[in-house]
């Protein structure tokens, strides 16, 4: 179910439901929690964050009940990521501190790295660049040691934001291109959409408006091909920013109103 969710396969929901049914039939709370995390990923890939967090909350409750501290640490970092998406920074930080505690207690370096990545993201949101860089360096070192390229690319996503915050636009663009290449290899469509949006925003900052338009066109084509309409409003917002920059304010107003 997890693999199907990443691929946006139509059979994902049925496979998830079967996994949950079998886990409950076996009375295995740890297996049920894993299936709930697959359900959360399914919702996340389809851009339904509220449903994703509800599934993650259920998974965390099952893991606490079964004293599965190692898995709980990972689930908590995912809950924190949902809070970040909702701009609930205080809640995200509190959950991440709990995740770090659980990760250290269970010797889970994967979750420890994820908690450091999350804390770096929180620091970036409040423009605490020195703290963000420190947390992201720790996360990078843990992921490099574990040869975890998938987690490392998440760290790089936030390092791009740090470079943007520092005004290092060319470096931000180069790193984001390598992130984009990773997601092209893994064919993670929602992450590809985000990568093109980030490149468009960098291009806006560089006043390369034709490039920004091309990146948004690429993102829009992916959204249409994968049939994920919930991802479209963010593109309307980005196109409004571009329209305003090139003096097409009527178009910008229409897009912002639609958004």
CSV table of C-alpha atoms in Angstrom, one decimal:
chain,number,residue,atom,x,y,z
A,1,UNK,CA,0.0,0.0,0.0
A,2,UNK,CA,2.8,2.4,0.8
A,3,UNK,CA,4.5,1.7,-2.6
A,4,UNK,CA,1.2,2.1,-4.4
A,5,UNK,CA,0.5,5.4,-2.5
A,6,UNK,CA,3.8,6.9,-3.7
A,7,UNK,CA,2.8,6.0,-7.3
A,8,UNK,CA,-0.7,7.4,-6.9
A,9,UNK,CA,-2.1,4.1,-8.0
A,10,UNK,CA,-5.9,3.7,-8.1
A,11,UNK,CA,-5.8,0.5,-6.1
A,12,UNK,CA,-4.1,2.2,-3.1
A,13,UNK,CA,-7.2,2.7,-1.0
A,14,UNK,CA,-8.5,-0.8,-1.3
A,15,UNK,CA,-5.0,-2.2,-0.4
A,16,UNK,CA,-4.8,0.0,2.6
A,17,UNK,CA,-8.2,-1.0,3.8
A,18,UNK,CA,-7.3,-4.7,3.5
A,19,UNK,CA,-4.1,-4.2,5.5
A,20,UNK,CA,-6.0,-2.5,8.3
A,21,UNK,CA,-8.7,-5.2,8.2
A,22,UNK,CA,-6.1,-8.0,8.5
A,23,UNK,CA,-4.2,-6.2,11.3
A,24,UNK,CA,-7.4,-5.8,13.3
A,25,UNK,CA,-8.4,-9.4,12.7
A,26,UNK,CA,-4.9,-10.5,14.0
A,27,UNK,CA,-5.1,-8.1,17.0
A,28,UNK,CA,-1.8,-6.7,16.0
A,29,UNK,CA,-1.7,-3.0,16.9
A,30,UNK,CA,1.8,-2.4,15.5
A,31,UNK,CA,0.7,-3.7,12.1
A,32,UNK,CA,-2.4,-1.7,12.2
A,33,UNK,CA,-0.4,1.4,13.0
A,34,UNK,CA,1.8,0.7,9.9
A,35,UNK,CA,-1.3,0.4,7.8
A,36,UNK,CA,-2.6,3.7,9.1
A,37,UNK,CA,0.6,5.4,8.1
A,38,UNK,CA,0.1,4.0,4.6
A,39,UNK,CA,-3.4,5.5,4.7
A,40,UNK,CA,-1.9,8.8,5.8
A,41,UNK,CA,0.5,8.7,2.9
A,42,UNK,CA,-2.3,8.0,0.5
A,43,UNK,CA,-4.1,11.1,1.7
A,44,UNK,CA,-1.0,13.2,1.7
A,45,UNK,CA,-0.1,12.3,-1.9
A,46,UNK,CA,-3.6,13.2,-2.9
A,47,UNK,CA,-3.3,16.6,-1.1
A,48,UNK,CA,-5.8,15.9,1.7
A,49,UNK,CA,-3.8,17.0,4.8
A,50,UNK,CA,-6.6,16.9,7.3
A,51,UNK,CA,-7.3,13.2,6.5
A,52,UNK,CA,-3.6,12.5,6.5
A,53,UNK,CA,-3.2,13.9,10.0
A,54,UNK,CA,-6.2,12.0,11.3
A,55,UNK,CA,-4.7,8.7,10.1
A,56,UNK,CA,-1.4,9.7,11.7
A,57,UNK,CA,-3.0,10.5,15.0
A,58,UNK,CA,-4.6,7.1,15.0
A,59,UNK,CA,-1.2,5.5,14.2
A,60,UNK,CA,0.5,7.3,17.1
A,61,UNK,CA,-2.2,6.2,19.5
A,62,UNK,CA,-1.8,2.6,18.5
A,63,UNK,CA,2.0,2.9,18.8
A,64,UNK,CA,1.8,4.4,22.3
A,65,UNK,CA,-0.6,1.6,23.3
A,66,UNK,CA,1.8,-1.1,22.0
A,67,UNK,CA,4.9,0.7,23.4
A,68,UNK,CA,6.5,0.9,19.9
A,69,UNK,CA,8.7,3.9,20.7
A,70,UNK,CA,10.9,3.4,17.6
A,71,UNK,CA,7.9,3.6,15.2
A,72,UNK,CA,6.2,6.3,17.3
A,73,UNK,CA,9.2,8.6,16.8
A,74,UNK,CA,8.8,8.4,13.0
A,75,UNK,CA,5.0,8.9,13.2
A,76,UNK,CA,5.5,12.0,15.3
A,77,UNK,CA,7.8,13.6,12.8
A,78,UNK,CA,5.1,13.0,10.1
A,79,UNK,CA,2.5,14.7,12.3
A,80,UNK,CA,4.8,17.6,12.8
A,81,UNK,CA,5.2,17.9,9.0
A,82,UNK,CA,1.4,18.2,8.8
A,83,UNK,CA,1.5,20.9,11.4
A,84,UNK,CA,4.1,22.8,9.4
A,85,UNK,CA,1.8,22.7,6.4
A,86,UNK,CA,-0.9,24.3,8.6
A,87,UNK,CA,1.6,26.9,9.9
A,88,UNK,CA,1.1,25.6,13.4
A,89,UNK,CA,4.7,26.2,14.3
A,90,UNK,CA,4.4,25.9,18.1
A,91,UNK,CA,2.6,22.6,17.8
A,92,UNK,CA,5.1,21.3,15.2
A,93,UNK,CA,8.0,22.2,17.5
A,94,UNK,CA,6.5,20.5,20.5
A,95,UNK,CA,5.8,17.3,18.6
A,96,UNK,CA,9.3,17.4,17.1
A,97,UNK,CA,10.9,17.6,20.6
A,98,UNK,CA,8.8,14.6,21.7
A,99,UNK,CA,9.9,12.8,18.5
A,100,UNK,CA,13.6,13.5,19.3
A,101,UNK,CA,13.1,12.1,22.8
A,102,UNK,CA,11.5,8.9,21.4
A,103,UNK,CA,14.2,8.6,18.7
A,104,UNK,CA,17.0,8.8,21.2
A,105,UNK,CA,15.4,6.4,23.6
A,106,UNK,CA,14.9,3.8,20.8
A,107,UNK,CA,18.2,4.5,19.0
A,108,UNK,CA,16.3,5.4,15.8
A,109,UNK,CA,18.7,7.6,13.8
A,110,UNK,CA,16.3,7.9,11.0
A,111,UNK,CA,13.7,9.5,13.2
A,112,UNK,CA,16.4,11.6,14.9
A,113,UNK,CA,17.5,12.9,11.6
A,114,UNK,CA,13.8,13.6,10.6
A,115,UNK,CA,13.3,15.5,13.9
A,116,UNK,CA,16.3,17.7,13.2
A,117,UNK,CA,15.1,18.4,9.7
A,118,UNK,CA,11.7,19.4,11.1
A,119,UNK,CA,13.3,21.7,13.7
A,120,UNK,CA,15.3,23.3,10.9
A,121,UNK,CA,12.1,23.9,9.0
A,122,UNK,CA,10.5,25.5,12.0
A,123,UNK,CA,13.5,27.8,12.5
A,124,UNK,CA,13.3,28.8,8.8
A,125,UNK,CA,9.6,29.7,9.2
A,126,UNK,CA,10.5,32.3,11.9
A,127,UNK,CA,13.7,33.4,10.0
A,128,UNK,CA,16.1,32.1,12.6
A,129,UNK,CA,18.7,31.3,10.0
A,130,UNK,CA,21.6,30.3,12.3
A,131,UNK,CA,19.4,27.7,14.2
A,132,UNK,CA,18.0,26.4,10.9
A,133,UNK,CA,21.5,25.8,9.5
A,134,UNK,CA,22.6,24.0,12.6
A,135,UNK,CA,19.6,21.7,12.7
A,136,UNK,CA,19.9,20.9,9.0
A,137,UNK,CA,23.6,20.2,9.3
A,138,UNK,CA,22.9,17.6,12.0
A,139,UNK,CA,20.2,16.1,9.8
A,140,UNK,CA,22.5,16.0,6.8
A,141,UNK,CA,25.3,14.3,8.8
A,142,UNK,CA,22.9,11.6,10.1
A,143,UNK,CA,21.4,10.9,6.6
A,144,UNK,CA,24.8,10.8,4.9
A,145,UNK,CA,26.1,8.3,7.6
A,146,UNK,CA,23.0,6.1,7.0
A,147,UNK,CA,23.3,6.5,3.2
A,148,UNK,CA,19.6,7.6,3.2
A,149,UNK,CA,19.3,9.5,0.0
A,150,UNK,CA,15.5,9.9,0.2
A,151,UNK,CA,15.8,11.7,3.6
A,152,UNK,CA,18.8,13.7,2.5
A,153,UNK,CA,16.8,15.2,-0.4
A,154,UNK,CA,14.2,16.4,2.1
A,155,UNK,CA,17.0,18.2,4.0
A,156,UNK,CA,18.2,19.7,0.7
A,157,UNK,CA,14.7,21.0,0.2
A,158,UNK,CA,15.0,23.1,3.4
A,159,UNK,CA,18.6,24.0,2.6
A,160,UNK,CA,17.2,25.6,-0.6
A,161,UNK,CA,14.9,27.7,1.6
A,162,UNK,CA,17.9,28.7,3.7
A,163,UNK,CA,19.8,29.8,0.6
A,164,UNK,CA,16.8,31.8,-0.5
A,165,UNK,CA,16.5,33.4,2.9
A,166,UNK,CA,20.2,34.4,2.6
A,167,UNK,CA,19.7,35.8,-0.9
A,168,UNK,CA,22.0,33.2,-2.5
A,169,UNK,CA,19.7,32.7,-5.5
A,170,UNK,CA,22.1,30.9,-7.9
A,171,UNK,CA,23.1,28.4,-5.3
A,172,UNK,CA,19.4,27.8,-4.3
A,173,UNK,CA,18.6,27.2,-8.0
A,174,UNK,CA,21.4,24.7,-8.5
A,175,UNK,CA,20.5,22.7,-5.4
A,176,UNK,CA,16.8,22.7,-6.3
A,177,UNK,CA,17.7,21.3,-9.7
A,178,UNK,CA,19.4,18.4,-8.0
A,179,UNK,CA,16.3,17.9,-5.8
A,180,UNK,CA,14.2,17.9,-9.0
A,181,UNK,CA,16.4,15.3,-10.6
A,182,UNK,CA,16.0,13.0,-7.5
A,183,UNK,CA,12.2,13.2,-7.7
A,184,UNK,CA,12.2,12.6,-11.5
A,185,UNK,CA,14.1,9.4,-10.8
A,186,UNK,CA,11.7,8.3,-8.1
A,187,UNK,CA,8.6,9.6,-10.1
A,188,UNK,CA,7.1,11.3,-7.0
A,189,UNK,CA,4.6,13.5,-8.7
A,190,UNK,CA,3.5,15.8,-5.8
A,191,UNK,CA,7.2,16.4,-4.9
A,192,UNK,CA,7.9,17.2,-8.6
A,193,UNK,CA,5.1,19.7,-8.6
A,194,UNK,CA,6.6,21.4,-5.5
A,195,UNK,CA,10.1,21.4,-7.0
A,196,UNK,CA,8.9,23.2,-10.1
A,197,UNK,CA,7.0,25.7,-8.0
A,198,UNK,CA,10.2,26.4,-5.9
A,199,UNK,CA,12.2,26.9,-9.1
A,200,UNK,CA,9.5,29.3,-10.3
A,201,UNK,CA,9.8,31.3,-7.1
A,202,UNK,CA,13.6,31.4,-7.4
A,203,UNK,CA,13.2,32.6,-11.0
A,204,UNK,CA,10.8,35.4,-9.8
A,205,UNK,CA,13.4,36.5,-7.3
A,206,UNK,CA,16.0,36.6,-10.1
A,207,UNK,CA,13.5,38.5,-12.4
A,208,UNK,CA,13.6,35.7,-14.9
A,209,UNK,CA,9.9,35.8,-15.7
A,210,UNK,CA,9.9,33.6,-18.8
A,211,UNK,CA,11.7,30.8,-16.8
A,212,UNK,CA,9.2,31.2,-14.0
A,213,UNK,CA,6.3,30.7,-16.4
A,214,UNK,CA,7.9,27.6,-17.9
A,215,UNK,CA,8.4,26.1,-14.4
A,216,UNK,CA,4.7,26.8,-13.5
A,217,UNK,CA,3.6,25.3,-16.9
A,218,UNK,CA,5.6,22.1,-16.0
A,219,UNK,CA,4.0,21.9,-12.6
A,220,UNK,CA,0.5,22.4,-14.1
A,221,UNK,CA,1.1,19.7,-16.6
A,222,UNK,CA,2.0,17.2,-13.9
A,223,UNK,CA,-1.1,18.1,-11.8
A,224,UNK,CA,-3.4,17.6,-14.8
A,225,UNK,CA,-1.7,14.3,-15.8
A,226,UNK,CA,-1.8,12.8,-12.3
A,227,UNK,CA,-5.4,14.2,-11.7
A,228,UNK,CA,-4.7,15.9,-8.3
A,229,UNK,CA,-7.0,18.9,-8.5
A,230,UNK,CA,-6.3,19.8,-4.8
A,231,UNK,CA,-2.8,20.9,-5.9
A,232,UNK,CA,-4.1,23.5,-8.4
A,233,UNK,CA,-4.9,26.5,-6.1
A,234,UNK,CA,-1.3,26.9,-5.1
A,235,UNK,CA,-0.4,27.2,-8.8
A,236,UNK,CA,-3.1,29.9,-9.2
A,237,UNK,CA,-1.4,31.8,-6.4
A,238,UNK,CA,2.1,31.5,-8.0
A,239,UNK,CA,0.7,32.6,-11.4
A,240,UNK,CA,-0.9,35.6,-9.7
A,241,UNK,CA,2.5,36.6,-8.3
A,242,UNK,CA,4.1,36.3,-11.8
A,243,UNK,CA,1.2,38.3,-13.4
A,244,UNK,CA,1.7,41.1,-10.9
A,245,UNK,CA,5.4,41.2,-11.5
A,246,UNK,CA,5.0,41.7,-15.2
A,247,UNK,CA,2.3,44.4,-14.8
A,248,UNK,CA,-0.8,42.2,-15.6
A,249,UNK,CA,-2.7,43.2,-12.4
A,250,UNK,CA,-6.2,42.4,-13.7
A,251,UNK,CA,-5.0,38.8,-14.3
A,252,UNK,CA,-3.4,38.7,-10.9
A,253,UNK,CA,-6.6,39.9,-9.2
A,254,UNK,CA,-8.7,37.3,-11.0
A,255,UNK,CA,-6.3,34.5,-10.0
A,256,UNK,CA,-6.0,35.6,-6.4
A,257,UNK,CA,-9.8,35.9,-6.1
A,258,UNK,CA,-10.1,32.3,-7.5
A,259,UNK,CA,-7.4,31.2,-5.0
